[in-house]
């Protein structure tokens, strides 16, 4: 009898959703109820749409989400982001059910390298340790020595006991690190973030003229010629921290537009402009409230990682977290 009632209630929820009669607020109420019932947490990347950032338990960059995932005691973790992030959560929390509401939300940069390509890269550079940006698959992490994020990449590469390092897959972040650490040779794979790589020097020159009083803050995934013209270079969390703590009042943001929501929400007395209209990651914008609702309701779009791969990738992630 009890299970019949519960099943009927679930069917009513699905029917209501299917008819698309719920407002956003009603959808949020349903998500909150499911979150309580199922002991779930929602983690959202800074690039997610505003309404998802607002309902998330934690909003942050890849490093923060990895750390929070490892600490949570929830039964279900809903990762609102892209595939490699959800894999990282599963690697760190194998006993939790990890859901990615939009299963095909991927990362083109992560797709620019696979295990076979990495093994060939290693063969061409024997006995050189591999630092793997978290924007990569679980299999690639498993084949690497240590992971990093944009916020700790410099610290991680510096910690490697070798004067040469293979850096995968982002050539722009690798180039930035190489210039910061003249004592090391950083040999980068030629991958890149298609969103950050679209920014043009003409855009940064134009914005200097339009907003001469503004500080320009950019992500190191941007091309070297963009990074060189910026006032501050940092990860999404570092950009948010810098703009929040700065005495300045006007900022031009050179990373995915999702960060503008938190910046404007937390700093209503400051002005923020996007460096380029191209700074939109379509994969990060795929997830909606409806997707999160369905993922929680049906416990679908679960992320699974083969145990042998998970254990090897875990070592790479653990080394990163120990340094961070």
PDB file of C-alpha atoms in Angstrom:
ATOM      1  CA  UNK A   1       0.000   0.000   0.000  1.00  0.00           C
ATOM      2  CA  UNK A   2       2.754   2.443   1.003  1.00  0.00           C
ATOM      3  CA  UNK A   3       4.743   1.834  -2.169  1.00  0.00           C
ATOM      4  CA  UNK A   4       1.603   2.131  -4.292  1.00  0.00           C
ATOM      5  CA  UNK A   5       0.915   5.556  -2.823  1.00  0.00           C
ATOM      6  CA  UNK A   6       4.497   6.698  -3.312  1.00  0.00           C
ATOM      7  CA  UNK A   7       4.502   5.444  -6.912  1.00  0.00           C
ATOM      8  CA  UNK A   8       1.229   7.277  -7.597  1.00  0.00           C
ATOM      9  CA  UNK A   9       2.684  10.498  -6.242  1.00  0.00           C
ATOM     10  CA  UNK A  10       5.741  10.119  -8.457  1.00  0.00           C
ATOM     11  CA  UNK A  11       3.534   9.558 -11.497  1.00  0.00           C
ATOM     12  CA  UNK A  12       1.604  12.712 -10.628  1.00  0.00           C
ATOM     13  CA  UNK A  13       4.856  14.654 -10.522  1.00  0.00           C
ATOM     14  CA  UNK A  14       5.926  13.304 -13.908  1.00  0.00           C
ATOM     15  CA  UNK A  15       2.494  14.058 -15.384  1.00  0.00           C
ATOM     16  CA  UNK A  16       2.603  17.612 -14.064  1.00  0.00           C
ATOM     17  CA  UNK A  17       6.081  18.125 -15.484  1.00  0.00           C
ATOM     18  CA  UNK A  18       5.172  16.572 -18.838  1.00  0.00           C
ATOM     19  CA  UNK A  19       2.279  18.954 -19.268  1.00  0.00           C
ATOM     20  CA  UNK A  20       4.775  21.725 -18.598  1.00  0.00           C
ATOM     21  CA  UNK A  21       2.381  23.456 -16.221  1.00  0.00           C
ATOM     22  CA  UNK A  22       4.882  24.165 -13.454  1.00  0.00           C
ATOM     23  CA  UNK A  23       6.312  27.618 -13.033  1.00  0.00           C
ATOM     24  CA  UNK A  24      10.004  27.997 -12.212  1.00  0.00           C
ATOM     25  CA  UNK A  25       9.096  28.553  -8.574  1.00  0.00           C
ATOM     26  CA  UNK A  26       7.005  25.382  -8.471  1.00  0.00           C
ATOM     27  CA  UNK A  27       9.846  23.506 -10.125  1.00  0.00           C
ATOM     28  CA  UNK A  28      12.238  24.791  -7.475  1.00  0.00           C
ATOM     29  CA  UNK A  29       9.856  23.695  -4.724  1.00  0.00           C
ATOM     30  CA  UNK A  30       9.742  20.203  -6.226  1.00  0.00           C
ATOM     31  CA  UNK A  31      13.544  20.100  -6.482  1.00  0.00           C
ATOM     32  CA  UNK A  32      13.885  21.172  -2.861  1.00  0.00           C
ATOM     33  CA  UNK A  33      11.425  18.507  -1.715  1.00  0.00           C
ATOM     34  CA  UNK A  34      13.233  15.794  -3.675  1.00  0.00           C
ATOM     35  CA  UNK A  35      16.559  17.020  -2.352  1.00  0.00           C
ATOM     36  CA  UNK A  36      15.332  16.585   1.210  1.00  0.00           C
ATOM     37  CA  UNK A  37      13.627  13.236   0.599  1.00  0.00           C
ATOM     38  CA  UNK A  38      16.600  11.702  -1.169  1.00  0.00           C
ATOM     39  CA  UNK A  39      19.371  13.304   0.877  1.00  0.00           C
ATOM     40  CA  UNK A  40      20.854  14.926  -2.197  1.00  0.00           C
ATOM     41  CA  UNK A  41      23.103  17.906  -2.797  1.00  0.00           C
ATOM     42  CA  UNK A  42      23.378  20.025  -5.913  1.00  0.00           C
ATOM     43  CA  UNK A  43      26.816  21.244  -6.979  1.00  0.00           C
ATOM     44  CA  UNK A  44      26.955  23.856  -9.735  1.00  0.00           C
ATOM     45  CA  UNK A  45      29.852  25.303 -11.667  1.00  0.00           C
ATOM     46  CA  UNK A  46      30.268  29.084 -11.889  1.00  0.00           C
ATOM     47  CA  UNK A  47      29.367  28.906 -15.583  1.00  0.00           C
ATOM     48  CA  UNK A  48      25.854  27.509 -15.021  1.00  0.00           C
ATOM     49  CA  UNK A  49      22.764  29.622 -15.693  1.00  0.00           C
ATOM     50  CA  UNK A  50      21.698  31.958 -12.836  1.00  0.00           C
ATOM     51  CA  UNK A  51      18.617  30.011 -11.721  1.00  0.00           C
ATOM     52  CA  UNK A  52      20.709  26.895 -11.181  1.00  0.00           C
ATOM     53  CA  UNK A  53      23.436  28.757  -9.321  1.00  0.00           C
ATOM     54  CA  UNK A  54      20.726  30.152  -7.039  1.00  0.00           C
ATOM     55  CA  UNK A  55      19.366  26.736  -6.010  1.00  0.00           C
ATOM     56  CA  UNK A  56      22.722  24.954  -5.702  1.00  0.00           C
ATOM     57  CA  UNK A  57      24.158  23.928  -2.344  1.00  0.00           C
ATOM     58  CA  UNK A  58      27.635  24.813  -3.602  1.00  0.00           C
ATOM     59  CA  UNK A  59      28.696  27.011  -6.520  1.00  0.00           C
ATOM     60  CA  UNK A  60      32.338  27.100  -7.485  1.00  0.00           C
ATOM     61  CA  UNK A  61      35.114  26.221  -9.875  1.00  0.00           C
ATOM     62  CA  UNK A  62      36.400  22.716 -10.569  1.00  0.00           C
ATOM     63  CA  UNK A  63      38.701  22.618  -7.529  1.00  0.00           C
ATOM     64  CA  UNK A  64      36.023  23.720  -5.060  1.00  0.00           C
ATOM     65  CA  UNK A  65      33.468  21.290  -6.461  1.00  0.00           C
ATOM     66  CA  UNK A  66      35.989  18.438  -6.233  1.00  0.00           C
ATOM     67  CA  UNK A  67      36.755  19.306  -2.621  1.00  0.00           C
ATOM     68  CA  UNK A  68      33.106  19.705  -1.609  1.00  0.00           C
ATOM     69  CA  UNK A  69      32.167  16.456  -3.319  1.00  0.00           C
ATOM     70  CA  UNK A  70      34.795  14.628  -1.295  1.00  0.00           C
ATOM     71  CA  UNK A  71      33.441  16.101   1.969  1.00  0.00           C
ATOM     72  CA  UNK A  72      29.703  15.668   1.497  1.00  0.00           C
ATOM     73  CA  UNK A  73      27.778  12.886   3.239  1.00  0.00           C
ATOM     74  CA  UNK A  74      24.861  13.036   0.803  1.00  0.00           C
ATOM     75  CA  UNK A  75      23.517   9.879  -0.798  1.00  0.00           C
ATOM     76  CA  UNK A  76      23.065  11.572  -4.166  1.00  0.00           C
ATOM     77  CA  UNK A  77      25.246  14.244  -5.740  1.00  0.00           C
ATOM     78  CA  UNK A  78      23.776  16.179  -8.650  1.00  0.00           C
ATOM     79  CA  UNK A  79      26.574  17.826 -10.611  1.00  0.00           C
ATOM     80  CA  UNK A  80      25.365  20.717 -12.717  1.00  0.00           C
ATOM     81  CA  UNK A  81      28.252  21.175 -15.082  1.00  0.00           C
ATOM     82  CA  UNK A  82      29.910  18.986 -17.704  1.00  0.00           C
ATOM     83  CA  UNK A  83      30.853  15.332 -17.987  1.00  0.00           C
ATOM     84  CA  UNK A  84      34.462  15.418 -16.770  1.00  0.00           C
ATOM     85  CA  UNK A  85      33.405  17.247 -13.606  1.00  0.00           C
ATOM     86  CA  UNK A  86      30.828  14.593 -12.758  1.00  0.00           C
ATOM     87  CA  UNK A  87      33.446  11.901 -13.391  1.00  0.00           C
ATOM     88  CA  UNK A  88      35.801  13.639 -10.958  1.00  0.00           C
ATOM     89  CA  UNK A  89      33.062  13.635  -8.329  1.00  0.00           C
ATOM     90  CA  UNK A  90      32.458   9.914  -8.864  1.00  0.00           C
ATOM     91  CA  UNK A  91      36.187   9.199  -8.664  1.00  0.00           C
ATOM     92  CA  UNK A  92      36.356  10.910  -5.281  1.00  0.00           C
ATOM     93  CA  UNK A  93      32.998   9.602  -4.006  1.00  0.00           C
ATOM     94  CA  UNK A  94      32.510   6.092  -5.424  1.00  0.00           C
ATOM     95  CA  UNK A  95      29.897   5.131  -2.829  1.00  0.00           C
ATOM     96  CA  UNK A  96      27.581   8.009  -3.802  1.00  0.00           C
ATOM     97  CA  UNK A  97      25.180   8.111  -6.710  1.00  0.00           C
ATOM     98  CA  UNK A  98      26.444  10.881  -8.998  1.00  0.00           C
ATOM     99  CA  UNK A  99      24.003  12.346 -11.498  1.00  0.00           C
ATOM    100  CA  UNK A 100      24.748  14.579 -14.482  1.00  0.00           C
ATOM    101  CA  UNK A 101      21.366  16.071 -15.470  1.00  0.00           C
ATOM    102  CA  UNK A 102      22.386  16.525 -19.111  1.00  0.00           C
ATOM    103  CA  UNK A 103      24.489  13.503 -19.975  1.00  0.00           C
ATOM    104  CA  UNK A 104      25.871  14.927 -23.232  1.00  0.00           C
ATOM    105  CA  UNK A 105      27.110  18.151 -21.640  1.00  0.00           C
ATOM    106  CA  UNK A 106      30.743  17.688 -22.561  1.00  0.00           C
ATOM    107  CA  UNK A 107      33.967  19.636 -22.935  1.00  0.00           C
ATOM    108  CA  UNK A 108      35.473  20.016 -26.420  1.00  0.00           C
ATOM    109  CA  UNK A 109      38.916  20.606 -24.912  1.00  0.00           C
ATOM    110  CA  UNK A 110      38.720  17.359 -22.945  1.00  0.00           C
ATOM    111  CA  UNK A 111      37.830  15.590 -26.194  1.00  0.00           C
ATOM    112  CA  UNK A 112      41.039  16.851 -27.823  1.00  0.00           C
ATOM    113  CA  UNK A 113      43.063  14.157 -26.081  1.00  0.00           C
ATOM    114  CA  UNK A 114      42.443  10.499 -25.286  1.00  0.00           C
ATOM    115  CA  UNK A 115      44.465   7.687 -23.735  1.00  0.00           C
ATOM    116  CA  UNK A 116      46.058   6.591 -27.020  1.00  0.00           C
ATOM    117  CA  UNK A 117      47.155  10.137 -27.870  1.00  0.00           C
ATOM    118  CA  UNK A 118      48.508  10.632 -24.367  1.00  0.00           C
ATOM    119  CA  UNK A 119      50.486   7.410 -24.466  1.00  0.00           C
ATOM    120  CA  UNK A 120      52.065   8.465 -27.752  1.00  0.00           C
ATOM    121  CA  UNK A 121      52.866  11.881 -26.255  1.00  0.00           C
ATOM    122  CA  UNK A 122      54.580  10.126 -23.354  1.00  0.00           C
ATOM    123  CA  UNK A 123      56.534   7.867 -25.701  1.00  0.00           C
ATOM    124  CA  UNK A 124      57.823  10.940 -27.521  1.00  0.00           C
ATOM    125  CA  UNK A 125      58.894  12.436 -24.180  1.00  0.00           C
ATOM    126  CA  UNK A 126      60.060   9.452 -22.073  1.00  0.00           C
ATOM    127  CA  UNK A 127      60.370   9.745 -18.289  1.00  0.00           C
ATOM    128  CA  UNK A 128      58.689  13.161 -18.196  1.00  0.00           C
ATOM    129  CA  UNK A 129      55.852  13.449 -15.627  1.00  0.00           C
ATOM    130  CA  UNK A 130      52.373  14.334 -16.849  1.00  0.00           C
ATOM    131  CA  UNK A 131      50.325  17.115 -15.262  1.00  0.00           C
ATOM    132  CA  UNK A 132      46.706  16.733 -16.303  1.00  0.00           C
ATOM    133  CA  UNK A 133      44.252  19.620 -16.251  1.00  0.00           C
ATOM    134  CA  UNK A 134      40.971  18.446 -14.724  1.00  0.00           C
ATOM    135  CA  UNK A 135      39.261  19.285 -18.012  1.00  0.00           C
ATOM    136  CA  UNK A 136      39.904  15.719 -19.137  1.00  0.00           C
ATOM    137  CA  UNK A 137      38.329  12.279 -19.052  1.00  0.00           C
ATOM    138  CA  UNK A 138      38.731   9.807 -16.201  1.00  0.00           C
ATOM    139  CA  UNK A 139      40.812   7.575 -18.488  1.00  0.00           C
ATOM    140  CA  UNK A 140      43.235  10.413 -19.259  1.00  0.00           C
ATOM    141  CA  UNK A 141      43.507  11.300 -15.570  1.00  0.00           C
ATOM    142  CA  UNK A 142      44.294   7.641 -14.860  1.00  0.00           C
ATOM    143  CA  UNK A 143      47.169   7.779 -17.344  1.00  0.00           C
ATOM    144  CA  UNK A 144      48.621  10.940 -15.734  1.00  0.00           C
ATOM    145  CA  UNK A 145      50.817  11.571 -12.692  1.00  0.00           C
ATOM    146  CA  UNK A 146      48.915  14.445 -11.101  1.00  0.00           C
ATOM    147  CA  UNK A 147      45.907  16.630 -11.862  1.00  0.00           C
ATOM    148  CA  UNK A 148      45.491  20.375 -11.548  1.00  0.00           C
ATOM    149  CA  UNK A 149      42.873  23.076 -11.983  1.00  0.00           C
ATOM    150  CA  UNK A 150      43.367  26.582 -13.337  1.00  0.00           C
ATOM    151  CA  UNK A 151      43.533  27.904  -9.772  1.00  0.00           C
ATOM    152  CA  UNK A 152      46.300  25.565  -8.598  1.00  0.00           C
ATOM    153  CA  UNK A 153      48.124  24.704 -11.854  1.00  0.00           C
ATOM    154  CA  UNK A 154      51.129  26.879 -11.051  1.00  0.00           C
ATOM    155  CA  UNK A 155      51.492  25.337  -7.591  1.00  0.00           C
ATOM    156  CA  UNK A 156      51.086  21.801  -8.934  1.00  0.00           C
ATOM    157  CA  UNK A 157      53.625  22.154 -11.750  1.00  0.00           C
ATOM    158  CA  UNK A 158      56.073  23.804  -9.370  1.00  0.00           C
ATOM    159  CA  UNK A 159      55.732  20.851  -6.994  1.00  0.00           C
ATOM    160  CA  UNK A 160      56.717  18.277  -9.631  1.00  0.00           C
ATOM    161  CA  UNK A 161      60.277  17.042  -9.085  1.00  0.00           C
ATOM    162  CA  UNK A 162      61.412  17.404 -12.662  1.00  0.00           C
ATOM    163  CA  UNK A 163      62.754  20.202 -14.816  1.00  0.00           C
ATOM    164  CA  UNK A 164      60.453  19.036 -17.620  1.00  0.00           C
ATOM    165  CA  UNK A 165      56.691  18.538 -17.443  1.00  0.00           C
ATOM    166  CA  UNK A 166      54.127  17.348 -19.969  1.00  0.00           C
ATOM    167  CA  UNK A 167      50.995  19.466 -19.616  1.00  0.00           C
ATOM    168  CA  UNK A 168      47.677  18.295 -21.031  1.00  0.00           C
ATOM    169  CA  UNK A 169      45.402  19.217 -22.690  1.00  0.00           C
ATOM    170  CA  UNK A 170      45.329  23.053 -22.653  1.00  0.00           C
ATOM    171  CA  UNK A 171      48.170  24.745 -24.521  1.00  0.00           C
ATOM    172  CA  UNK A 172      47.132  28.212 -23.319  1.00  0.00           C
ATOM    173  CA  UNK A 173      47.214  27.335 -19.626  1.00  0.00           C
ATOM    174  CA  UNK A 174      50.432  25.407 -20.272  1.00  0.00           C
ATOM    175  CA  UNK A 175      51.994  28.435 -21.952  1.00  0.00           C
ATOM    176  CA  UNK A 176      50.964  30.663 -19.047  1.00  0.00           C
ATOM    177  CA  UNK A 177      52.575  28.296 -16.533  1.00  0.00           C
ATOM    178  CA  UNK A 178      55.702  27.966 -18.665  1.00  0.00           C
ATOM    179  CA  UNK A 179      56.205  31.740 -18.616  1.00  0.00           C
ATOM    180  CA  UNK A 180      55.685  31.853 -14.840  1.00  0.00           C
ATOM    181  CA  UNK A 181      58.218  29.086 -14.153  1.00  0.00           C
ATOM    182  CA  UNK A 182      61.416  29.728 -16.147  1.00  0.00           C
ATOM    183  CA  UNK A 183      63.157  26.984 -14.174  1.00  0.00           C
ATOM    184  CA  UNK A 184      60.930  24.359 -15.815  1.00  0.00           C
ATOM    185  CA  UNK A 185      60.187  23.377 -19.380  1.00  0.00           C
ATOM    186  CA  UNK A 186      56.465  22.896 -19.843  1.00  0.00           C
ATOM    187  CA  UNK A 187      55.717  20.855 -22.959  1.00  0.00           C
ATOM    188  CA  UNK A 188      52.046  21.370 -23.753  1.00  0.00           C
ATOM    189  CA  UNK A 189      49.541  19.315 -25.681  1.00  0.00           C
ATOM    190  CA  UNK A 190      47.927  21.475 -28.359  1.00  0.00           C
ATOM    191  CA  UNK A 191      44.389  21.461 -27.020  1.00  0.00           C
ATOM    192  CA  UNK A 192      42.396  24.532 -26.045  1.00  0.00           C
ATOM    193  CA  UNK A 193      39.075  25.783 -24.676  1.00  0.00           C
ATOM    194  CA  UNK A 194      37.018  26.779 -27.693  1.00  0.00           C
ATOM    195  CA  UNK A 195      35.190  29.405 -25.631  1.00  0.00           C
ATOM    196  CA  UNK A 196      38.187  31.244 -24.158  1.00  0.00           C
ATOM    197  CA  UNK A 197      40.229  30.807 -27.339  1.00  0.00           C
ATOM    198  CA  UNK A 198      37.657  32.822 -29.327  1.00  0.00           C
ATOM    199  CA  UNK A 199      38.581  36.119 -27.639  1.00  0.00           C
ATOM    200  CA  UNK A 200      40.395  38.447 -30.055  1.00  0.00           C
ATOM    201  CA  UNK A 201      43.032  41.096 -29.356  1.00  0.00           C
ATOM    202  CA  UNK A 202      40.853  43.638 -31.165  1.00  0.00           C
ATOM    203  CA  UNK A 203      38.200  43.070 -28.521  1.00  0.00           C
ATOM    204  CA  UNK A 204      40.517  43.699 -25.604  1.00  0.00           C
ATOM    205  CA  UNK A 205      41.898  46.815 -27.358  1.00  0.00           C
ATOM    206  CA  UNK A 206      38.375  48.097 -27.986  1.00  0.00           C
ATOM    207  CA  UNK A 207      37.286  47.558 -24.401  1.00  0.00           C
ATOM    208  CA  UNK A 208      40.326  49.520 -23.178  1.00  0.00           C
ATOM    209  CA  UNK A 209      39.043  52.498 -25.137  1.00  0.00           C
ATOM    210  CA  UNK A 210      35.420  52.029 -24.086  1.00  0.00           C
ATOM    211  CA  UNK A 211      36.185  51.547 -20.378  1.00  0.00           C
ATOM    212  CA  UNK A 212      39.622  53.059 -19.676  1.00  0.00           C
ATOM    213  CA  UNK A 213      38.878  53.062 -15.936  1.00  0.00           C
ATOM    214  CA  UNK A 214      38.167  49.327 -15.843  1.00  0.00           C
ATOM    215  CA  UNK A 215      40.457  46.491 -14.775  1.00  0.00           C
ATOM    216  CA  UNK A 216      40.522  43.631 -17.259  1.00  0.00           C
ATOM    217  CA  UNK A 217      40.462  40.197 -15.602  1.00  0.00           C
ATOM    218  CA  UNK A 218      41.018  37.148 -17.796  1.00  0.00           C
ATOM    219  CA  UNK A 219      41.239  33.389 -17.498  1.00  0.00           C
ATOM    220  CA  UNK A 220      44.574  31.738 -18.390  1.00  0.00           C
ATOM    221  CA  UNK A 221      42.697  29.549 -20.899  1.00  0.00           C
ATOM    222  CA  UNK A 222      42.660  32.638 -23.120  1.00  0.00           C
ATOM    223  CA  UNK A 223      45.355  32.914 -25.795  1.00  0.00           C
ATOM    224  CA  UNK A 224      48.769  34.320 -24.713  1.00  0.00           C
ATOM    225  CA  UNK A 225      48.248  37.591 -26.596  1.00  0.00           C
ATOM    226  CA  UNK A 226      45.060  38.188 -24.572  1.00  0.00           C
ATOM    227  CA  UNK A 227      46.666  37.246 -21.263  1.00  0.00           C
ATOM    228  CA  UNK A 228      49.543  39.643 -21.914  1.00  0.00           C
ATOM    229  CA  UNK A 229      47.158  42.588 -22.248  1.00  0.00           C
ATOM    230  CA  UNK A 230      45.169  41.842 -19.069  1.00  0.00           C
ATOM    231  CA  UNK A 231      45.486  43.458 -15.647  1.00  0.00           C
ATOM    232  CA  UNK A 232      44.836  40.219 -13.769  1.00  0.00           C
ATOM    233  CA  UNK A 233      44.996  36.556 -14.742  1.00  0.00           C
ATOM    234  CA  UNK A 234      43.226  33.900 -12.701  1.00  0.00           C
ATOM    235  CA  UNK A 235      40.724  31.071 -12.465  1.00  0.00           C
ATOM    236  CA  UNK A 236      37.016  31.793 -12.185  1.00  0.00           C
ATOM    237  CA  UNK A 237      37.183  31.765  -8.376  1.00  0.00           C
ATOM    238  CA  UNK A 238      40.281  33.968  -8.398  1.00  0.00           C
ATOM    239  CA  UNK A 239      38.610  36.440 -10.754  1.00  0.00           C
ATOM    240  CA  UNK A 240      35.549  36.578  -8.499  1.00  0.00           C
ATOM    241  CA  UNK A 241      37.718  37.041  -5.399  1.00  0.00           C
ATOM    242  CA  UNK A 242      39.852  39.755  -7.003  1.00  0.00           C
ATOM    243  CA  UNK A 243      36.865  41.760  -8.262  1.00  0.00           C
ATOM    244  CA  UNK A 244      35.059  41.429  -4.931  1.00  0.00           C
ATOM    245  CA  UNK A 245      38.011  42.512  -2.793  1.00  0.00           C
ATOM    246  CA  UNK A 246      39.352  45.217  -5.125  1.00  0.00           C
ATOM    247  CA  UNK A 247      38.738  48.898  -4.446  1.00  0.00           C
ATOM    248  CA  UNK A 248      38.008  49.297  -8.145  1.00  0.00           C
ATOM    249  CA  UNK A 249      34.446  49.912  -9.311  1.00  0.00           C
ATOM    250  CA  UNK A 250      34.529  48.761 -12.948  1.00  0.00           C
ATOM    251  CA  UNK A 251      35.739  45.442 -14.326  1.00  0.00           C
ATOM    252  CA  UNK A 252      35.879  43.723 -17.685  1.00  0.00           C
ATOM    253  CA  UNK A 253      35.534  39.961 -17.270  1.00  0.00           C
ATOM    254  CA  UNK A 254      37.456  37.676 -19.616  1.00  0.00           C
ATOM    255  CA  UNK A 255      35.953  34.309 -18.803  1.00  0.00           C
ATOM    256  CA  UNK A 256      32.653  32.507 -19.390  1.00  0.00           C
ATOM    257  CA  UNK A 257      29.691  34.811 -18.868  1.00  0.00           C
ATOM    258  CA  UNK A 258      28.232  32.674 -16.051  1.00  0.00           C
ATOM    259  CA  UNK A 259      30.492  34.343 -13.487  1.00  0.00           C
ATOM    260  CA  UNK A 260      28.746  37.672 -14.069  1.00  0.00           C
ATOM    261  CA  UNK A 261      25.741  36.445 -12.092  1.00  0.00           C
ATOM    262  CA  UNK A 262      27.663  35.932  -8.868  1.00  0.00           C
ATOM    263  CA  UNK A 263      29.745  39.072  -9.383  1.00  0.00           C
ATOM    264  CA  UNK A 264      26.743  41.319  -9.893  1.00  0.00           C
ATOM    265  CA  UNK A 265      24.735  39.640  -7.152  1.00  0.00           C
ATOM    266  CA  UNK A 266      27.497  39.993  -4.556  1.00  0.00           C
ATOM    267  CA  UNK A 267      28.759  43.415  -5.714  1.00  0.00           C
ATOM    268  CA  UNK A 268      25.718  45.528  -6.652  1.00  0.00           C
ATOM    269  CA  UNK A 269      27.711  48.743  -6.337  1.00  0.00           C
ATOM    270  CA  UNK A 270      30.232  47.680  -8.995  1.00  0.00           C
ATOM    271  CA  UNK A 271      29.986  47.457 -12.783  1.00  0.00           C
ATOM    272  CA  UNK A 272      30.912  44.365 -14.772  1.00  0.00           C
ATOM    273  CA  UNK A 273      31.252  43.982 -18.519  1.00  0.00           C
ATOM    274  CA  UNK A 274      31.957  40.872 -20.572  1.00  0.00           C
ATOM    275  CA  UNK A 275      35.185  41.069 -22.567  1.00  0.00           C
ATOM    276  CA  UNK A 276      33.702  39.289 -25.596  1.00  0.00           C
ATOM    277  CA  UNK A 277      30.219  38.136 -26.628  1.00  0.00           C
ATOM    278  CA  UNK A 278      31.922  34.877 -27.639  1.00  0.00           C
ATOM    279  CA  UNK A 279      32.504  33.959 -23.985  1.00  0.00           C
ATOM    280  CA  UNK A 280      29.560  31.575 -23.795  1.00  0.00           C
ATOM    281  CA  UNK A 281      30.044  27.848 -23.226  1.00  0.00           C
ATOM    282  CA  UNK A 282      27.041  26.154 -24.802  1.00  0.00           C
ATOM    283  CA  UNK A 283      27.697  22.895 -22.964  1.00  0.00           C
ATOM    284  CA  UNK A 284      27.595  24.716 -19.625  1.00  0.00           C
ATOM    285  CA  UNK A 285      24.324  26.354 -20.631  1.00  0.00           C
ATOM    286  CA  UNK A 286      22.541  23.091 -21.528  1.00  0.00           C
ATOM    287  CA  UNK A 287      21.317  22.287 -18.017  1.00  0.00           C
ATOM    288  CA  UNK A 288      17.933  23.646 -16.932  1.00  0.00           C
ATOM    289  CA  UNK A 289      15.828  23.439 -13.762  1.00  0.00           C
ATOM    290  CA  UNK A 290      13.733  20.825 -15.527  1.00  0.00           C
ATOM    291  CA  UNK A 291      16.823  18.676 -16.136  1.00  0.00           C
ATOM    292  CA  UNK A 292      17.764  18.807 -12.461  1.00  0.00           C
ATOM    293  CA  UNK A 293      14.192  17.995 -11.462  1.00  0.00           C
ATOM    294  CA  UNK A 294      14.069  14.951 -13.742  1.00  0.00           C
ATOM    295  CA  UNK A 295      17.489  13.743 -12.664  1.00  0.00           C
ATOM    296  CA  UNK A 296      16.444  13.846  -9.016  1.00  0.00           C
ATOM    297  CA  UNK A 297      12.964  12.445  -9.603  1.00  0.00           C
ATOM    298  CA  UNK A 298      14.095   9.461 -11.672  1.00  0.00           C
ATOM    299  CA  UNK A 299      17.666   9.234 -10.361  1.00  0.00           C
ATOM    300  CA  UNK A 300      18.744   9.063 -13.977  1.00  0.00           C
ATOM    301  CA  UNK A 301      21.833  10.125 -15.964  1.00  0.00           C
ATOM    302  CA  UNK A 302      24.101   8.390 -13.466  1.00  0.00           C
ATOM    303  CA  UNK A 303      27.858   8.666 -13.947  1.00  0.00           C
ATOM    304  CA  UNK A 304      29.828   5.430 -13.630  1.00  0.00           C
ATOM    305  CA  UNK A 305      33.605   4.965 -13.799  1.00  0.00           C
ATOM    306  CA  UNK A 306      35.294   1.608 -14.218  1.00  0.00           C
ATOM    307  CA  UNK A 307      36.939   0.728 -10.885  1.00  0.00           C
ATOM    308  CA  UNK A 308      40.441   0.120 -12.248  1.00  0.00           C
ATOM    309  CA  UNK A 309      40.332   3.475 -14.040  1.00  0.00           C
ATOM    310  CA  UNK A 310      38.815   5.169 -10.995  1.00  0.00           C
ATOM    311  CA  UNK A 311      41.576   4.021  -8.646  1.00  0.00           C
ATOM    312  CA  UNK A 312      44.339   5.205 -10.946  1.00  0.00           C
ATOM    313  CA  UNK A 313      42.614   8.531 -11.605  1.00  0.00           C
ATOM    314  CA  UNK A 314      42.021   8.873  -7.860  1.00  0.00           C
ATOM    315  CA  UNK A 315      45.765   8.864  -7.246  1.00  0.00           C
ATOM    316  CA  UNK A 316      46.190  11.787  -9.655  1.00  0.00           C
ATOM    317  CA  UNK A 317      43.371  13.733  -8.031  1.00  0.00           C
ATOM    318  CA  UNK A 318      44.525  12.960  -4.490  1.00  0.00           C
ATOM    319  CA  UNK A 319      48.000  14.306  -5.240  1.00  0.00           C
ATOM    320  CA  UNK A 320      46.382  17.510  -6.452  1.00  0.00           C
ATOM    321  CA  UNK A 321      44.129  17.849  -3.411  1.00  0.00           C
ATOM    322  CA  UNK A 322      47.056  17.248  -1.033  1.00  0.00           C
ATOM    323  CA  UNK A 323      48.942  20.148  -2.624  1.00  0.00           C
ATOM    324  CA  UNK A 324      45.845  22.368  -2.627  1.00  0.00           C
TER     325      UNK A 324
END
